[in-house]
JSON list of C-alpha atoms in Angstrom, two decimals:
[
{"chain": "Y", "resi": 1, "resn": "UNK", "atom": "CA", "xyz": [0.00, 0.00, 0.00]},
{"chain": "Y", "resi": 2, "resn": "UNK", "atom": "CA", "xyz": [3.18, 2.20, -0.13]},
{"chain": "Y", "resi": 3, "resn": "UNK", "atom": "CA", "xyz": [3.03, 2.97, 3.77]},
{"chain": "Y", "resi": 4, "resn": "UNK", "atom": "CA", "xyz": [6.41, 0.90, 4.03]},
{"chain": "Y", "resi": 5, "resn": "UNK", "atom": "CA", "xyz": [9.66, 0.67, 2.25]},
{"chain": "Y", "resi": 6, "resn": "UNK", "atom": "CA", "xyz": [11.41, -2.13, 3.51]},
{"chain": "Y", "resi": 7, "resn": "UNK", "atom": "CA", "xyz": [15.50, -2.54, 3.27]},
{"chain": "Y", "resi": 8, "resn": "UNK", "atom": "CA", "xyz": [18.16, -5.47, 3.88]},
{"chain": "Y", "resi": 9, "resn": "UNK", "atom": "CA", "xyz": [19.46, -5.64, 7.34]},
{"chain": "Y", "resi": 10, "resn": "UNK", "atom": "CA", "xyz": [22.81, -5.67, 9.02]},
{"chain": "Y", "resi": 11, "resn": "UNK", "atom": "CA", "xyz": [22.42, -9.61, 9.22]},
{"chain": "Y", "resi": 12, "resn": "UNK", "atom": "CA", "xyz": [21.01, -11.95, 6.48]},
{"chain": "Y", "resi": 13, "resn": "UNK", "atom": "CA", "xyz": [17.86, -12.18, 7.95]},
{"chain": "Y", "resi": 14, "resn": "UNK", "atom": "CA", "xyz": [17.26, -8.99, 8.79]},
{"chain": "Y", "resi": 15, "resn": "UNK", "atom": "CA", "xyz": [14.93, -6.27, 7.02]},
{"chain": "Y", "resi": 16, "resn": "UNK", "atom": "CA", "xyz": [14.10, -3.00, 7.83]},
{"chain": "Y", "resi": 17, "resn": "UNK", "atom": "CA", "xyz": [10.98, -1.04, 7.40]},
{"chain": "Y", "resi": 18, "resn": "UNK", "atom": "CA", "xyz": [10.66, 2.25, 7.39]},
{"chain": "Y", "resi": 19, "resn": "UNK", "atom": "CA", "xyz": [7.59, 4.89, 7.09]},
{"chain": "Y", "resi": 20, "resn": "UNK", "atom": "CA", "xyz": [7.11, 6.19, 4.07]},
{"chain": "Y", "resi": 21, "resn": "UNK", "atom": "CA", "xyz": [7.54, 10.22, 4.60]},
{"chain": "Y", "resi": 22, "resn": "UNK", "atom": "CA", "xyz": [5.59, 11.54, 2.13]},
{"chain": "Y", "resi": 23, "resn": "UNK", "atom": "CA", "xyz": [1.76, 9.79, 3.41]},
{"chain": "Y", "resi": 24, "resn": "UNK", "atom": "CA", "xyz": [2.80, 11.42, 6.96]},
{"chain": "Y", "resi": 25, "resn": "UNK", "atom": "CA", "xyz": [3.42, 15.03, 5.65]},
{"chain": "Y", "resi": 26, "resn": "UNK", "atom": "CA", "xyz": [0.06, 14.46, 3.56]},
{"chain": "Y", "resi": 27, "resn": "UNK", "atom": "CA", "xyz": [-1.60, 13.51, 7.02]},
{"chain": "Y", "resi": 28, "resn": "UNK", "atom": "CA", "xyz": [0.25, 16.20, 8.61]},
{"chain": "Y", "resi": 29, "resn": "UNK", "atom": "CA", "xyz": [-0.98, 19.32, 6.08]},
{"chain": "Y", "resi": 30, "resn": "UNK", "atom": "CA", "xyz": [-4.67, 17.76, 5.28]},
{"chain": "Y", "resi": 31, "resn": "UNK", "atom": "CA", "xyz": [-5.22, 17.75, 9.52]},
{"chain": "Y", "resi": 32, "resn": "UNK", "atom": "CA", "xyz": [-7.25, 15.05, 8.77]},
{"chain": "Y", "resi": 33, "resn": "UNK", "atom": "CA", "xyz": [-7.00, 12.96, 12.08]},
{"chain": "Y", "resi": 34, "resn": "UNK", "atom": "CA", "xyz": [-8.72, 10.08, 9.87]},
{"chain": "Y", "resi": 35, "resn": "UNK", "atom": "CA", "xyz": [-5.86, 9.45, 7.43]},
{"chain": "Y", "resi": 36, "resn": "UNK", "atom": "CA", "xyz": [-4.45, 6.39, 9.53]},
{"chain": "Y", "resi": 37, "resn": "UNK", "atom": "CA", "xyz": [-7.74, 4.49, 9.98]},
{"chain": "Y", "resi": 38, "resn": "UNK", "atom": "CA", "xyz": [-8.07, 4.95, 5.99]},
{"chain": "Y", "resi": 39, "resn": "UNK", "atom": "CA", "xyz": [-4.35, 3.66, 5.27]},
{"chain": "Y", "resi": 40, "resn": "UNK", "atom": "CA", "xyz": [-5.29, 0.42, 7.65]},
{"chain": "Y", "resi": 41, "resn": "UNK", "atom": "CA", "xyz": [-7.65, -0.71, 5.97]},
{"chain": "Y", "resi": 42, "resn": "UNK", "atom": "CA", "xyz": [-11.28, 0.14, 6.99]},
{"chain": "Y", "resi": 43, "resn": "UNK", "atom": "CA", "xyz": [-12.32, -0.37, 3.44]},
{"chain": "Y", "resi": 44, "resn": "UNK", "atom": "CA", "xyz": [-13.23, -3.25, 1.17]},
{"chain": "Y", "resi": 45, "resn": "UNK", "atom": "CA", "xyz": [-9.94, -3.29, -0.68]},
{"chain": "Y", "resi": 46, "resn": "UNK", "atom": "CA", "xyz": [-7.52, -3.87, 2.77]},
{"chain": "Y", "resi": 47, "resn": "UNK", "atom": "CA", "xyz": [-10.16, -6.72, 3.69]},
{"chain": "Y", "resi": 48, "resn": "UNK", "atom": "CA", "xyz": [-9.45, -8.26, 0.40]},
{"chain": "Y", "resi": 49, "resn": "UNK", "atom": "CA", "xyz": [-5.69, -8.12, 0.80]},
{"chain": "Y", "resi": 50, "resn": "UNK", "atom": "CA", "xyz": [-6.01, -9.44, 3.88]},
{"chain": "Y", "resi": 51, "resn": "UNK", "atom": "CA", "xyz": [-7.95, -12.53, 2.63]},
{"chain": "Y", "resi": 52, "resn": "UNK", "atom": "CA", "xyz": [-5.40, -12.85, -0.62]},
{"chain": "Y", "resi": 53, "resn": "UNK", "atom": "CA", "xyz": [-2.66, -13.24, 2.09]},
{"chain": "Y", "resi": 54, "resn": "UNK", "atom": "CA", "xyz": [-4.78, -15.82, 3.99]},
{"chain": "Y", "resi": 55, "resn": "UNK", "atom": "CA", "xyz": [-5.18, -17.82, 0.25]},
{"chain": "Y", "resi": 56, "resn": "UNK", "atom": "CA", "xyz": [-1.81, -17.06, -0.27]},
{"chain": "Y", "resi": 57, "resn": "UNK", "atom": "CA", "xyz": [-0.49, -18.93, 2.97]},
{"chain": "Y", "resi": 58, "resn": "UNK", "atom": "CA", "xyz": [-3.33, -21.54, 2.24]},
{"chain": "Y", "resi": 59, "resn": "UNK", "atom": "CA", "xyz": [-1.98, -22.39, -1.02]},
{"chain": "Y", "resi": 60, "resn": "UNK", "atom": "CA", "xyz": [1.76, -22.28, 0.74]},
{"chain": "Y", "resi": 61, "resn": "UNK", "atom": "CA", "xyz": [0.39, -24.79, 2.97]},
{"chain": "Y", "resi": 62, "resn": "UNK", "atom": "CA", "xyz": [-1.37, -27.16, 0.34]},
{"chain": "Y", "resi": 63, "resn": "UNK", "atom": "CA", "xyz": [2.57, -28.51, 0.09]},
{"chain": "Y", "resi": 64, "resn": "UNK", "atom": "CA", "xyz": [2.69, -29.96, 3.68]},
{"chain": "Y", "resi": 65, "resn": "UNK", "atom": "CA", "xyz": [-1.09, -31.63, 3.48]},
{"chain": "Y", "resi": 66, "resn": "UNK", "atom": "CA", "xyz": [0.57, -35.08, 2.49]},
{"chain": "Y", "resi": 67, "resn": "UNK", "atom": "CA", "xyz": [3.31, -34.84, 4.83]},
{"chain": "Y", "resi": 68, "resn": "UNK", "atom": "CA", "xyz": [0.27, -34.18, 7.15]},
{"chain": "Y", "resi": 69, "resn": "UNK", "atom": "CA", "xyz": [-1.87, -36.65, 6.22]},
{"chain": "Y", "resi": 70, "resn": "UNK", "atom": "CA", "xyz": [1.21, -39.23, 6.22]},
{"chain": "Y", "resi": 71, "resn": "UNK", "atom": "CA", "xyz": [1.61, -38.34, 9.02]},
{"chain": "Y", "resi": 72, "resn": "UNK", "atom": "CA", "xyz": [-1.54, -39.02, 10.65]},
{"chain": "Y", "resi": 73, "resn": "UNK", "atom": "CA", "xyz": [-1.74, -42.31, 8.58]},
{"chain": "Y", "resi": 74, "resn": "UNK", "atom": "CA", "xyz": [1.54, -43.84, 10.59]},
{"chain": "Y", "resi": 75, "resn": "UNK", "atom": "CA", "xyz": [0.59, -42.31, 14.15]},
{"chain": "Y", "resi": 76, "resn": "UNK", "atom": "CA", "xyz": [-2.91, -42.56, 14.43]},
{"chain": "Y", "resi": 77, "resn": "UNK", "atom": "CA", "xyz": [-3.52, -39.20, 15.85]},
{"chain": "Y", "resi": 78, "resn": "UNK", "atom": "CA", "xyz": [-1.22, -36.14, 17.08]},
{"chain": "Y", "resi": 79, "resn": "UNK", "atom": "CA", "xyz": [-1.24, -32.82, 18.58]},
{"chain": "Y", "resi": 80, "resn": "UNK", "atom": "CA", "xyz": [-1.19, -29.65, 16.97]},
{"chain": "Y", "resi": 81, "resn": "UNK", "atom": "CA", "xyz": [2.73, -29.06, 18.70]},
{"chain": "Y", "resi": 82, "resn": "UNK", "atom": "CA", "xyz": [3.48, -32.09, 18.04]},
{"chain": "Y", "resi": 83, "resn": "UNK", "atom": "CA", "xyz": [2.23, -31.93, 13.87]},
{"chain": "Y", "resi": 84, "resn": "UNK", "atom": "CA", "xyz": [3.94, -28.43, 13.52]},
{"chain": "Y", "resi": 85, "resn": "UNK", "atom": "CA", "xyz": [7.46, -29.88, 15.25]},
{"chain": "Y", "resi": 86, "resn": "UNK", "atom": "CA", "xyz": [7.73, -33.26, 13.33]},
{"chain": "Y", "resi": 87, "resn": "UNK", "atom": "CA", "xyz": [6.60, -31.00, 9.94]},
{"chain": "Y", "resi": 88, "resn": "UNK", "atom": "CA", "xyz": [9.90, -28.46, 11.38]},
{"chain": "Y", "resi": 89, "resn": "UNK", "atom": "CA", "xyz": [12.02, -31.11, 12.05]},
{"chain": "Y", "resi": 90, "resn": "UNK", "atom": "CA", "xyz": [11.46, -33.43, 8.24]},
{"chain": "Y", "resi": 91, "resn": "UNK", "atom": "CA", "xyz": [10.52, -30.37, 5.79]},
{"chain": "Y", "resi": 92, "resn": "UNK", "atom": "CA", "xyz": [13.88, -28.72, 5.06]},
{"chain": "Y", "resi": 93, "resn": "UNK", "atom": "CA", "xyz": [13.83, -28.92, 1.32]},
{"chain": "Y", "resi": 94, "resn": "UNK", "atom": "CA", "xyz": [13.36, -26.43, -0.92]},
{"chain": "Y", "resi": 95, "resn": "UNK", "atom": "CA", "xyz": [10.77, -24.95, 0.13]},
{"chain": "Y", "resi": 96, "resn": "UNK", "atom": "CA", "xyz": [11.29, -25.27, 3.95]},
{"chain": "Y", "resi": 97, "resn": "UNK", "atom": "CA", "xyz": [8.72, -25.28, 6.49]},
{"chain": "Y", "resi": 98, "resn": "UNK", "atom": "CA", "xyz": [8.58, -21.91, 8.25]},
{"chain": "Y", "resi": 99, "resn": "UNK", "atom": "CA", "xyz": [5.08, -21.57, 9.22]},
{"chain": "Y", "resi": 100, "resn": "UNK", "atom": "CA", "xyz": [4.22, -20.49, 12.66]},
{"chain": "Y", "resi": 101, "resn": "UNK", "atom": "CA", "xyz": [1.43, -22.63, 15.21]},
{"chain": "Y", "resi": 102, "resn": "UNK", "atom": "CA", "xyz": [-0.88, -20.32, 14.47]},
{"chain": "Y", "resi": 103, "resn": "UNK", "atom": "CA", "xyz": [-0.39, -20.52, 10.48]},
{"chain": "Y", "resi": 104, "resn": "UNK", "atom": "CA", "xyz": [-0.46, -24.19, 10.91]},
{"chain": "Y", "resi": 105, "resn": "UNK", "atom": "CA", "xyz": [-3.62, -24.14, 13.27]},
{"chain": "Y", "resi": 106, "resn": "UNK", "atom": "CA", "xyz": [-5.78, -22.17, 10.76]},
{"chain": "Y", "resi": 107, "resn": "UNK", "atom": "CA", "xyz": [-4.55, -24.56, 7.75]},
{"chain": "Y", "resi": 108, "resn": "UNK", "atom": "CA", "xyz": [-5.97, -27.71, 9.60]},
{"chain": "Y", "resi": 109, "resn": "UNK", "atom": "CA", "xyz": [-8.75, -25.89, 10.82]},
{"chain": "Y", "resi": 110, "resn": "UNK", "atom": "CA", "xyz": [-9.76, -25.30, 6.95]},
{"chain": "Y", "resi": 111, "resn": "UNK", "atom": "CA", "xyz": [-8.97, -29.48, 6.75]},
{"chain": "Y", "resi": 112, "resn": "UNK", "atom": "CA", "xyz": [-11.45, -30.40, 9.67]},
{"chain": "Y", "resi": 113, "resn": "UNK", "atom": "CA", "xyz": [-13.91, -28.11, 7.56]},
{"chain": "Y", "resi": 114, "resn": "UNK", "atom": "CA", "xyz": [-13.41, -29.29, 4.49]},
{"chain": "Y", "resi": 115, "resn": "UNK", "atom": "CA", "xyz": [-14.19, -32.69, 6.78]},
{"chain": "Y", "resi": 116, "resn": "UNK", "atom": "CA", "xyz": [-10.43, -33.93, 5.74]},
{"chain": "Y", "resi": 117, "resn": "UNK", "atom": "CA", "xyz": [-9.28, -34.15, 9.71]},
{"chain": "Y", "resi": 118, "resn": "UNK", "atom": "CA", "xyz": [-11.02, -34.63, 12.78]},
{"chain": "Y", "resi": 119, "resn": "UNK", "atom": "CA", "xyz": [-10.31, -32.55, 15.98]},
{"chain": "Y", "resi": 120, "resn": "UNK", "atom": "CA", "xyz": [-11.24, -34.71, 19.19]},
{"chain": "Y", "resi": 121, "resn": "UNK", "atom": "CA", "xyz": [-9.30, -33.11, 22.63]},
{"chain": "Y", "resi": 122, "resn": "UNK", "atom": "CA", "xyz": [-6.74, -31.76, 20.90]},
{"chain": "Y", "resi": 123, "resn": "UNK", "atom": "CA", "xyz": [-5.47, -34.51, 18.67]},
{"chain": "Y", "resi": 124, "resn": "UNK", "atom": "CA", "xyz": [-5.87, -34.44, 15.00]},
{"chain": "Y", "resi": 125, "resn": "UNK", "atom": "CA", "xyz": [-7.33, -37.89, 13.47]},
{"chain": "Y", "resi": 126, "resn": "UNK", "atom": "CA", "xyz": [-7.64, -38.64, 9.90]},
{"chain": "Y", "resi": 127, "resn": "UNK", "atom": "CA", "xyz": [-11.30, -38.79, 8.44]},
{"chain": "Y", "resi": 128, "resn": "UNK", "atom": "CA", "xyz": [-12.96, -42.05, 8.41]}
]
């Protein structure tokens, strides 16, 4: 949305953002105390970027679903921790998993939905 410019870090990992001057001297001169809620999306168009970044990490996800499933084939049931650890521990090829628990959560989530998975006190079962 061109509120952020975002720059390589010191290390490798590392980015930086930084504020894009030129929206907060247009805030600044309009007086318009409103400008931030606007930029943050209290329209239609940041709720739709917002739910093409949830189908993007969906789609990311999509890989792991047979590791998943294969998973859950061989043990029966597990726990979320345990799924997201084992998927940590055995998905280092290209591309690695780096999804966090909560990522994970909402993926299988959308597979108990789509009635793929079972959730029964925590533990993940395959569909029968």
């Amino acid at each position: 949305m061109g509120i952020l410019t975002e720059s390589p870090g010191k290390d490798l990992n590392d980015h930086v953002f930084t504020l894009v001057e030129g929206i907060v001297d247009a805030g600044k001169n309009s007086g318009n105390t409103g400008s931030c809620e606007e930029l943050l999306g209290g329209d239609e168009e940041g709720e739709r970027s917002v739910a093409s970044v949830e189908d993007q990490i969906r789609k990311e996800m999509t890989i792991y679903e047979k590791f998943i499933m294969g998973m859950l084939t061989n043990f029966g049931s597990m726990a979320l921790d345990r799924i997201h650890n084992t998927l940590k521990m055995f998905c280092v090829a290209d591309p690695p998993y780096d999804k966090s628990l909560q990522q994970l959560q909402s993926f299988l989530s959308g597979l108990v939905s789509e009635e793929k998975l079972e959730l029964r006190d925590g533990m993940y079962f395959l569909k029968k």
